[in-house]
Coordinates of C-alpha atoms and ligand atoms in Angstrom, one line a residue:
M1 CA 24.7 110.6 144.8
N2 CA 26.0 114.1 146.3
G3 CA 23.8 116.5 148.2
E4 CA 21.7 118.7 146.9
F5 CA 22.7 122.2 145.3
D6 CA 20.7 125.0 145.5
L7 CA 21.8 125.4 141.8
F8 CA 23.9 123.7 139.3
V9 CA 25.0 125.6 136.0
I10 CA 26.1 123.9 133.3
G11 CA 28.4 125.7 131.2
A12 CA 31.4 127.8 132.5
G13 CA 31.4 130.9 130.2
M14 CA 30.7 134.3 130.6
A15 CA 26.6 133.9 131.3
G16 CA 27.3 130.8 133.9
T17 CA 30.3 132.2 135.3
T18 CA 28.4 135.6 135.8
A19 CA 25.0 133.7 137.2
A20 CA 27.3 131.4 139.5
N21 CA 29.1 134.1 141.2
K22 CA 26.2 136.0 141.9
C23 CA 24.1 133.0 143.7
A24 CA 26.9 131.8 145.7
S25 CA 27.4 135.3 147.0
K26 CA 23.8 135.2 148.3
G27 CA 24.7 132.3 150.1
W28 CA 23.6 129.5 147.7
R29 CA 25.1 126.0 147.0
V30 CA 26.4 126.4 143.5
G31 CA 27.8 123.9 141.5
I32 CA 28.9 124.4 137.9
V33 CA 30.4 122.4 135.2
D34 CA 32.0 122.5 131.9
A35 CA 33.5 120.0 129.6
L36 CA 36.0 122.2 128.1
P37 CA 38.8 124.0 130.5
Y38 CA 37.2 126.7 132.2
G39 CA 36.4 130.3 130.3
G40 CA 34.1 129.8 127.4
T41 CA 33.8 130.7 124.0
C42 CA 34.7 134.3 124.7
A43 CA 38.1 134.1 126.3
L44 CA 39.5 131.0 125.5
R45 CA 38.1 130.7 121.7
G46 CA 36.5 134.0 120.5
C47 CA 36.5 137.5 121.0
D48 CA 39.6 137.8 123.0
P49 CA 42.0 135.8 121.3
K50 CA 40.6 137.0 117.9
K51 CA 41.8 140.5 118.9
I52 CA 45.2 139.6 120.6
L53 CA 45.7 137.9 116.7
R54 CA 43.8 141.5 114.6
R55 CA 46.6 143.3 116.6
G56 CA 49.5 141.6 114.1
A57 CA 47.1 142.3 111.5
E58 CA 46.3 145.9 112.4
V59 CA 50.1 146.7 112.7
I60 CA 50.9 145.6 109.1
D61 CA 47.6 147.7 107.7
A62 CA 48.6 150.7 109.3
A63 CA 52.1 150.7 108.1
H64 CA 50.8 149.9 104.8
L65 CA 48.4 152.6 105.0
M66 CA 51.4 154.9 105.7
R67 CA 53.3 154.0 102.7
G68 CA 54.9 157.1 100.8
K69 CA 53.7 158.9 104.3
G70 CA 57.0 158.9 106.2
I71 CA 56.6 155.1 107.0
T72 CA 59.0 152.5 105.0
E73 CA 57.6 148.6 105.7
N74 CA 60.9 147.2 105.0
G75 CA 60.1 143.4 105.4
L76 CA 57.6 144.2 108.3
S77 CA 56.1 141.1 108.9
I78 CA 53.6 138.7 110.8
D79 CA 55.6 136.1 113.0
W80 CA 52.4 133.6 113.3
S81 CA 54.1 131.5 115.9
A82 CA 55.0 134.6 117.9
L83 CA 51.5 136.1 117.9
M84 CA 50.3 132.7 118.8
R85 CA 52.3 132.7 121.6
H86 CA 51.3 136.5 122.5
K87 CA 48.0 134.9 122.6
R88 CA 48.7 132.3 124.5
G89 CA 50.3 134.7 127.4
F90 CA 46.6 135.6 128.1
T91 CA 44.7 132.4 127.1
D92 CA 46.8 130.2 128.8
A93 CA 45.8 131.8 132.4
V94 CA 42.0 131.6 132.4
P95 CA 41.1 128.6 132.8
Q96 CA 42.9 128.4 135.9
G97 CA 42.0 131.9 137.4
M98 CA 38.2 131.5 136.6
E99 CA 38.3 128.4 138.8
D100 CA 40.0 129.9 141.3
E101 CA 37.6 132.6 141.3
L102 CA 34.7 130.8 141.4
I103 CA 36.0 128.6 144.0
G104 CA 37.1 131.6 146.0
N105 CA 33.0 132.7 146.0
G106 CA 31.8 129.0 147.4
V107 CA 31.3 127.0 144.3
T108 CA 31.9 123.9 143.8
T109 CA 33.4 123.0 140.3
F110 CA 33.1 120.2 138.3
H111 CA 35.1 119.0 134.9
G112 CA 33.2 116.6 132.3
S113 CA 30.1 117.0 130.3
A114 CA 26.7 116.8 131.8
R115 CA 23.1 115.3 131.0
F116 CA 20.1 115.2 132.0
T117 CA 18.7 112.4 134.0
G118 CA 15.3 113.7 135.5
P119 CA 13.8 116.8 135.9
N120 CA 16.1 118.0 139.2
Q121 CA 19.1 115.7 138.5
L122 CA 22.0 115.3 135.8
E123 CA 24.6 113.3 135.5
I124 CA 28.6 114.0 134.8
D125 CA 30.8 111.1 133.7
G126 CA 28.8 108.4 136.0
T127 CA 28.1 110.6 139.1
E128 CA 24.6 112.0 139.4
H129 CA 23.9 115.4 141.5
R130 CA 20.7 116.8 142.4
A131 CA 20.0 120.7 142.4
K132 CA 17.0 122.3 143.0
R133 CA 17.5 124.7 140.1
F134 CA 19.6 124.2 136.8
L135 CA 21.0 126.9 134.4
I136 CA 21.5 126.0 130.7
A137 CA 24.8 127.8 129.6
T138 CA 26.0 125.5 127.0
G139 CA 26.8 128.4 124.5
A140 CA 26.9 127.7 120.7
S141 CA 28.9 125.5 118.4
P142 CA 29.5 125.5 114.5
R143 CA 26.3 124.6 112.4
P144 CA 26.2 121.1 111.2
L145 CA 27.0 121.5 107.5
S146 CA 26.0 118.4 105.0
F147 CA 28.1 118.8 101.8
P148 CA 30.0 116.2 100.9
G149 CA 33.7 116.6 102.5
H150 CA 32.5 118.8 105.0
E151 CA 34.8 116.8 107.9
Y152 CA 37.8 118.3 105.7
L153 CA 36.8 121.8 107.3
I154 CA 37.8 123.5 110.1
D155 CA 36.2 125.5 112.8
S156 CA 36.9 128.8 114.5
T157 CA 38.6 127.0 117.4
D158 CA 41.0 125.1 115.0
F159 CA 42.2 128.5 113.6
L160 CA 42.5 130.1 116.4
D161 CA 45.0 128.1 117.6
L162 CA 47.0 127.4 114.3
D163 CA 50.6 127.1 114.4
A164 CA 51.5 127.5 111.2
L165 CA 49.1 129.7 108.8
P166 CA 49.3 128.0 105.1
H167 CA 49.6 129.7 101.8
R168 CA 45.8 129.4 101.0
I169 CA 42.7 129.5 103.1
V170 CA 39.3 129.4 102.0
F171 CA 36.3 130.6 104.5
V172 CA 33.0 129.1 103.7
G173 CA 30.1 131.8 104.4
G174 CA 29.9 135.2 105.0
G175 CA 29.7 136.0 108.1
F176 CA 31.7 138.1 111.1
I177 CA 33.6 134.9 111.4
S178 CA 35.2 134.5 107.9
F179 CA 35.6 138.4 107.4
E180 CA 37.1 139.1 110.6
F181 CA 39.8 136.0 110.1
A182 CA 40.1 136.7 106.5
H183 CA 41.5 140.1 107.9
I184 CA 44.1 138.9 109.9
A185 CA 44.9 135.6 107.5
A186 CA 45.6 138.4 104.5
R187 CA 47.9 140.5 106.6
A188 CA 50.4 137.3 107.4
G189 CA 50.0 136.9 103.3
V190 CA 47.7 134.2 102.7
D191 CA 45.3 134.0 99.6
C192 CA 42.0 134.3 101.2
V193 CA 38.7 133.7 99.9
I194 CA 35.2 134.4 101.4
I195 CA 32.3 131.8 99.7
D196 CA 28.7 133.3 100.5
H197 CA 25.3 131.9 98.9
G198 CA 24.1 134.8 99.3
D199 CA 24.2 138.3 96.7
R200 CA 25.5 139.9 99.9
P201 CA 27.5 139.3 103.3
L202 CA 26.9 140.4 107.1
R203 CA 23.5 140.5 106.6
E204 CA 22.8 141.5 110.0
F205 CA 24.8 145.1 108.9
D206 CA 24.0 148.1 106.8
P207 CA 24.2 147.2 103.2
D208 CA 25.8 150.4 102.0
L209 CA 28.7 150.4 104.5
V210 CA 29.1 146.6 103.9
A211 CA 29.2 147.3 99.9
S212 CA 32.1 149.4 100.9
L213 CA 33.7 146.8 103.4
V214 CA 33.8 144.5 100.9
T215 CA 35.4 146.7 98.3
R216 CA 38.1 147.5 100.9
T217 CA 38.5 143.6 101.6
E218 CA 39.2 143.3 98.0
Q219 CA 42.0 146.2 98.1
T220 CA 43.5 143.9 100.7
G221 CA 43.6 140.9 98.0
I222 CA 40.7 138.8 99.7
R223 CA 38.8 137.4 97.0
V224 CA 34.7 137.9 98.1
Q225 CA 32.7 135.2 95.8
L226 CA 28.6 135.8 96.7
G227 CA 25.9 134.1 95.3
T228 CA 28.0 131.1 95.5
S229 CA 27.4 127.4 97.0
V230 CA 29.8 125.1 98.3
V231 CA 29.0 121.6 96.3
G232 CA 31.8 119.4 98.2
V233 CA 35.4 119.3 99.3
T234 CA 37.6 116.7 98.4
R235 CA 41.4 115.6 99.1
T236 CA 44.1 116.7 96.7
A237 CA 47.6 115.5 96.6
T238 CA 48.8 118.9 97.6
G239 CA 45.8 120.0 99.8
L240 CA 42.1 120.8 99.3
D241 CA 40.0 121.4 96.3
V242 CA 36.7 123.5 97.0
T243 CA 34.3 122.5 94.3
V244 CA 31.3 125.3 93.9
D245 CA 28.4 126.3 92.2
Q246 CA 28.3 129.7 91.4
G247 CA 24.7 130.4 89.5
G248 CA 24.8 126.8 87.7
K249 CA 28.3 127.2 86.7
T250 CA 30.9 124.7 88.6
S251 CA 34.2 125.4 89.6
T252 CA 37.3 124.6 91.7
I253 CA 39.0 126.6 94.2
G254 CA 42.6 125.2 95.4
A255 CA 43.0 125.4 99.2
D256 CA 45.6 124.1 101.5
L257 CA 42.4 124.9 104.6
V258 CA 39.0 125.4 104.7
V259 CA 37.4 127.2 107.2
H260 CA 33.8 127.1 108.5
G261 CA 32.5 130.6 108.9
A262 CA 28.9 129.7 108.6
G263 CA 26.8 130.3 111.4
R264 CA 26.6 128.3 115.1
I265 CA 24.1 127.0 116.6
A266 CA 22.8 126.3 120.8
K267 CA 24.8 123.7 121.7
L268 CA 22.2 121.2 123.3
D269 CA 23.8 118.2 122.0
G270 CA 24.1 115.4 124.5
L271 CA 21.9 117.4 127.2
H272 CA 19.8 114.9 127.1
L273 CA 16.8 117.6 127.7
D274 CA 13.6 115.4 127.1
A275 CA 15.0 113.6 130.4
A276 CA 13.9 116.9 132.4
H277 CA 11.4 118.0 130.1
I278 CA 13.0 120.9 128.7
A279 CA 11.6 122.0 125.1
A280 CA 14.3 123.9 122.8
G281 CA 14.4 125.0 119.2
P282 CA 17.2 125.3 116.7
R283 CA 17.8 128.7 118.6
G284 CA 18.1 127.1 122.0
V285 CA 16.4 126.4 125.1
T286 CA 12.9 128.2 124.6
V287 CA 12.3 130.4 128.1
T288 CA 10.0 132.7 129.1
E289 CA 10.9 136.6 129.1
Q290 CA 12.6 135.7 132.5
L291 CA 14.6 133.1 131.0
Q292 CA 13.0 130.3 132.8
S293 CA 12.1 126.9 130.8
T294 CA 8.8 127.1 129.3
T295 CA 8.3 123.2 130.3
N296 CA 10.4 122.9 133.1
P297 CA 9.8 125.7 136.3
A298 CA 13.5 123.9 137.9
V299 CA 15.5 125.3 134.7
Y300 CA 16.7 128.7 133.0
A301 CA 18.9 129.0 130.0
A302 CA 21.5 132.2 129.6
G303 CA 23.6 133.1 126.6
D304 CA 24.0 131.3 123.4
S305 CA 22.3 128.2 123.9
A306 CA 18.8 129.9 125.2
D307 CA 16.2 131.1 122.7
T308 CA 16.2 134.8 123.6
P309 CA 15.9 138.0 121.5
G310 CA 19.3 138.7 122.0
R311 CA 22.5 138.7 119.8
P312 CA 24.9 135.9 120.4
L313 CA 27.2 138.3 121.8
T314 CA 29.3 138.4 124.6
P315 CA 27.6 141.6 126.7
V316 CA 24.3 139.6 125.8
A317 CA 25.5 136.5 127.9
V318 CA 26.5 138.2 130.6
F319 CA 23.6 140.4 131.4
E320 CA 21.3 137.4 130.5
G321 CA 23.0 135.4 133.3
K322 CA 22.5 138.2 135.5
V323 CA 18.9 138.3 135.1
A324 CA 18.8 134.4 135.1
A325 CA 20.3 134.6 138.6
S326 CA 18.1 137.4 140.1
N327 CA 14.9 135.9 138.8
M328 CA 16.5 132.2 140.3
L329 CA 17.1 134.4 143.5
A330 CA 13.9 136.0 143.8
A331 CA 11.5 132.9 142.6
S332 CA 13.2 131.3 145.8
T333 CA 12.4 134.0 148.6
T334 CA 8.6 134.2 150.6
P335 CA 7.5 136.3 149.9
V336 CA 8.3 135.9 146.4
G337 CA 10.4 138.5 145.0
T338 CA 10.2 140.9 141.8
S339 CA 11.5 139.2 138.3
T340 CA 13.2 141.1 135.9
T341 CA 13.6 140.4 132.0
P342 CA 16.8 141.1 130.1
D343 CA 17.4 144.5 128.5
Y344 CA 18.5 144.1 124.9
T345 CA 18.2 148.0 124.0
A346 CA 21.0 149.6 122.1
V347 CA 23.0 146.4 122.6
P348 CA 26.5 147.6 119.8
T349 CA 27.8 144.8 117.4
T350 CA 30.8 145.1 115.3
V351 CA 33.2 142.7 113.0
F352 CA 36.7 143.2 113.8
T353 CA 37.5 143.6 110.2
I354 CA 39.9 146.3 109.4
P355 CA 38.5 149.0 109.7
E356 CA 35.5 147.7 111.5
L357 CA 32.1 147.8 110.9
N358 CA 29.9 148.2 113.9
R359 CA 25.9 148.6 114.2
V360 CA 23.6 150.0 117.3
G361 CA 19.9 150.0 117.0
I362 CA 18.2 149.5 113.8
L363 CA 19.3 149.5 110.1
E364 CA 17.3 151.6 107.4
S365 CA 15.3 149.2 106.3
E366 CA 13.6 148.1 109.4
A367 CA 13.0 151.9 110.0
R368 CA 11.4 152.1 106.8
D369 CA 9.7 148.9 106.9
S370 CA 7.9 150.0 110.0
G371 CA 6.5 153.3 108.9
L372 CA 8.9 155.6 110.8
D373 CA 9.5 158.9 109.1
I374 CA 13.5 158.9 109.3
D375 CA 16.3 161.1 108.5
V376 CA 19.6 159.1 107.3
R377 CA 22.4 161.1 107.5
L378 CA 24.9 159.1 105.6
T379 CA 28.4 160.4 105.5
D380 CA 31.5 159.5 103.7
T381 CA 34.2 160.3 106.2
S382 CA 37.4 159.0 104.6
G383 CA 38.5 162.2 103.6
W384 CA 38.0 163.5 107.3
Y385 CA 40.9 164.9 109.6
S386 CA 41.3 161.6 111.8
N387 CA 41.1 159.5 108.8
Y388 CA 43.4 160.9 106.6
R389 CA 45.9 161.4 109.6
V390 CA 46.1 157.1 109.1
G391 CA 45.8 157.2 105.6
E392 CA 42.7 155.4 106.0
T393 CA 40.4 155.3 102.6
T394 CA 37.5 153.5 103.5
A395 CA 35.2 155.1 106.4
S396 CA 31.6 156.3 106.1
A397 CA 28.7 156.9 109.0
K398 CA 25.0 156.5 108.4
I399 CA 23.0 157.7 111.4
I400 CA 19.3 157.2 111.3
I401 CA 17.2 159.4 113.1
D402 CA 13.5 160.0 113.9
R403 CA 12.4 163.0 112.2
A404 CA 9.5 163.9 114.9
S405 CA 11.1 163.3 118.3
D406 CA 14.7 163.8 116.7
R407 CA 16.1 160.7 118.6
I408 CA 18.6 158.5 117.2
L409 CA 17.1 155.4 116.6
G410 CA 20.7 153.5 114.7
A411 CA 23.7 154.1 114.1
H412 CA 26.2 152.6 111.4
L413 CA 29.6 153.2 111.3
L414 CA 32.6 151.7 109.5
G415 CA 35.7 153.1 109.7
P416 CA 39.3 153.2 112.2
G417 CA 38.3 153.3 116.0
Y418 CA 34.5 153.2 115.1
A419 CA 34.4 150.5 117.6
E420 CA 34.7 152.8 120.0
L421 CA 32.6 155.6 118.9
I422 CA 29.6 153.1 118.8
N423 CA 29.5 153.0 122.2
I424 CA 28.3 156.6 122.7
F425 CA 25.8 156.0 120.0
G426 CA 24.6 152.9 122.1
L427 CA 24.4 155.4 125.0
A428 CA 22.5 157.9 123.4
I429 CA 20.0 155.4 122.3
K430 CA 19.7 154.2 125.5
L431 CA 18.7 156.9 127.4
G432 CA 16.4 158.0 124.0
L433 CA 18.8 161.2 123.2
T434 CA 17.8 163.4 120.6
S435 CA 20.4 164.3 117.8
R436 CA 20.3 167.6 119.0
Q437 CA 21.7 166.9 122.6
L438 CA 23.9 164.5 121.3
K439 CA 25.9 166.8 119.3
S440 CA 26.3 169.5 122.1
M441 CA 28.8 167.1 124.0
T442 CA 32.4 168.4 123.8
A443 CA 34.9 165.8 122.8
T444 CA 38.5 166.0 123.3
Y445 CA 40.2 167.2 120.4
P446 CA 41.8 166.1 118.3
S447 CA 40.2 162.3 119.0
I448 CA 38.0 160.3 117.4
G449 CA 34.9 160.9 119.2
A450 CA 35.5 164.2 117.8
D451 CA 33.5 163.7 114.8
L452 CA 30.7 162.3 116.4
G453 CA 28.9 165.6 116.1
S454 CA 30.1 165.6 112.5
M455 CA 28.2 162.6 111.6
L456 CA 25.1 164.0 113.1
Ligands
LIG1 C1 35.6 133.0 116.6 C2 34.4 134.0 117.6 C3 34.9 135.1 118.0 C4 33.8 135.7 118.8 N1 33.8 137.4 118.9 C5 32.9 137.7 119.6 C6 33.3 139.5 119.9 O1 34.1 139.9 119.3 N2 32.4 140.1 120.6 C7 31.1 139.3 121.0 O2 30.6 140.4 122.0 N3 31.4 138.0 120.6 C8 31.8 137.4 120.5 N4 31.9 136.2 120.1 C9 30.6 135.4 120.6 C10 30.9 135.1 122.3 O3 31.5 134.5 122.1 C11 29.5 134.4 123.0 O4 28.1 135.1 122.5 C12 29.9 134.6 124.2 O5 31.1 133.5 124.6 C13 28.7 133.2 124.9 O6 28.7 132.7 126.2 P1 27.9 132.1 126.8 O7 28.7 132.0 128.6 O8 26.8 131.5 126.3 O9 28.5 130.5 126.4 P2 30.6 129.7 126.2 O10 31.2 131.1 126.8 O11 30.3 129.5 124.7 O12 30.4 128.7 127.3 C14 29.7 127.9 127.2 C15 30.1 126.5 127.9 O13 29.4 125.3 128.0 C16 30.7 124.2 128.3 N5 29.3 123.2 127.6 C17 28.8 122.8 126.7 N6 28.1 121.8 126.6 C18 28.5 121.3 127.9 C19 27.7 119.8 128.5 N7 26.9 119.2 128.3 N8 28.3 119.5 130.0 C20 29.1 120.7 130.1 N9 30.0 121.6 129.9 C21 29.4 122.0 128.6 C22 31.3 124.9 126.8 O14 32.0 123.6 127.0 C23 31.6 126.0 127.0 O15 32.7 126.1 127.9 C24 32.3 135.4 119.4 C25 31.9 134.3 119.0 C26 33.2 133.5 118.3 C27 32.8 132.0 118.0

């Protein structure tokens, strides 16, 4: 048994490292552990590597859109292994860099799988550690699938580390992972199929814009098969057969690779939460608004492994890590300091397809269901100068405005470069700006930001 820590953090991703660094900077004795190299999902197996691989696809697509407009593709192609090297040029340095930063801030780092052995105690590979408080920041993992042959599927981590791409990939599930990966793989010449059991994919996004994205996706050569469930996957002499059911009709899709894009759940397996009386549900550790466990006051949770109103996104993991740290610090002072709660207002989210699909604030349907009197400004922006310039054929904006106050309630954007534009709408919603106030912004010209005023 080692000496007691003020805080022990399980998981060295964005939520865990943010909290560990903050508490260590206040003089706390902090321990942190990860079963995998330090850095977490975003930097090593998610956002960052994905967007590096997407860059290759962007170049191909940009040249393709400029065909006949002065650009000849002349055998332009993705050299996947070189692109993968470019990705590793970033990811390989992350674990040591992150660990060095933690150590530099006075945090004690451990490697291995942690599991609770008591309310104030955990074990890492046979060694027990005691702490006054714990932060569970263990992230998420792919949702278990039950159809026969599910063991043949690879997950997003495997996809982002493939040394070579095969000819045919089937993506199971119509969420952001399948769409983003299919958009990358298709530009590298892979024959891609996305299967989704629902009648529309990307359900958290605006349905009108999703419909346009599906059309653009299909124009790229990706097949999107909706209302289709996977019955099973079998190995054949040449690859894999994915048997699917569409409206009672069974058929088979041949593939070389089948990728799990059917959702992620909080990763709590193996933590032995019962040993520390920590309640959890399918969405993660059950916490109060202050991110404290409802059943063990010594435990907090943040990021993808906490059951909070926040989406499983990096910025959310970061600010939840900050809030958990600040509440633990406040609770330890005499008199007890003021606690805070995460502010989930106007967190933007993007599907990094080409072009990208973005959302911030509420959907049109949510506004109508709440009985709000709204003005919906839906504009096809594909003919606008900024899209004409790059040859993009699919782009639109839908802005939801409260009629009474003129405040912006939601913004939904599909178009090249709009992942930057959505941040401005996020700020406008957070600050409660009216559409008139936002329209008064002067943007540099000709930039995509200059389109914002005309979207309102
Ligand atoms: C393919 C992909 C693409 C994504 N793209 C984006 C994007 O573009 N933008 C965005 O905002 N978000 C994106 N996300 C989501 C984002 O990566 C996560 O929301 C974020 O990384 C969550 O951070 P976290 O700190 O909660 O968990 P993580 O970063 O997952 O860290 C948890 C850590 O805990 C460790 N761990 C788990 N159990 C134990 C244990 N028992 N003992 C020790 N260690 C343990 C894990 O090894 C892991 O390193 C993406 C996710 C994926 C999978």
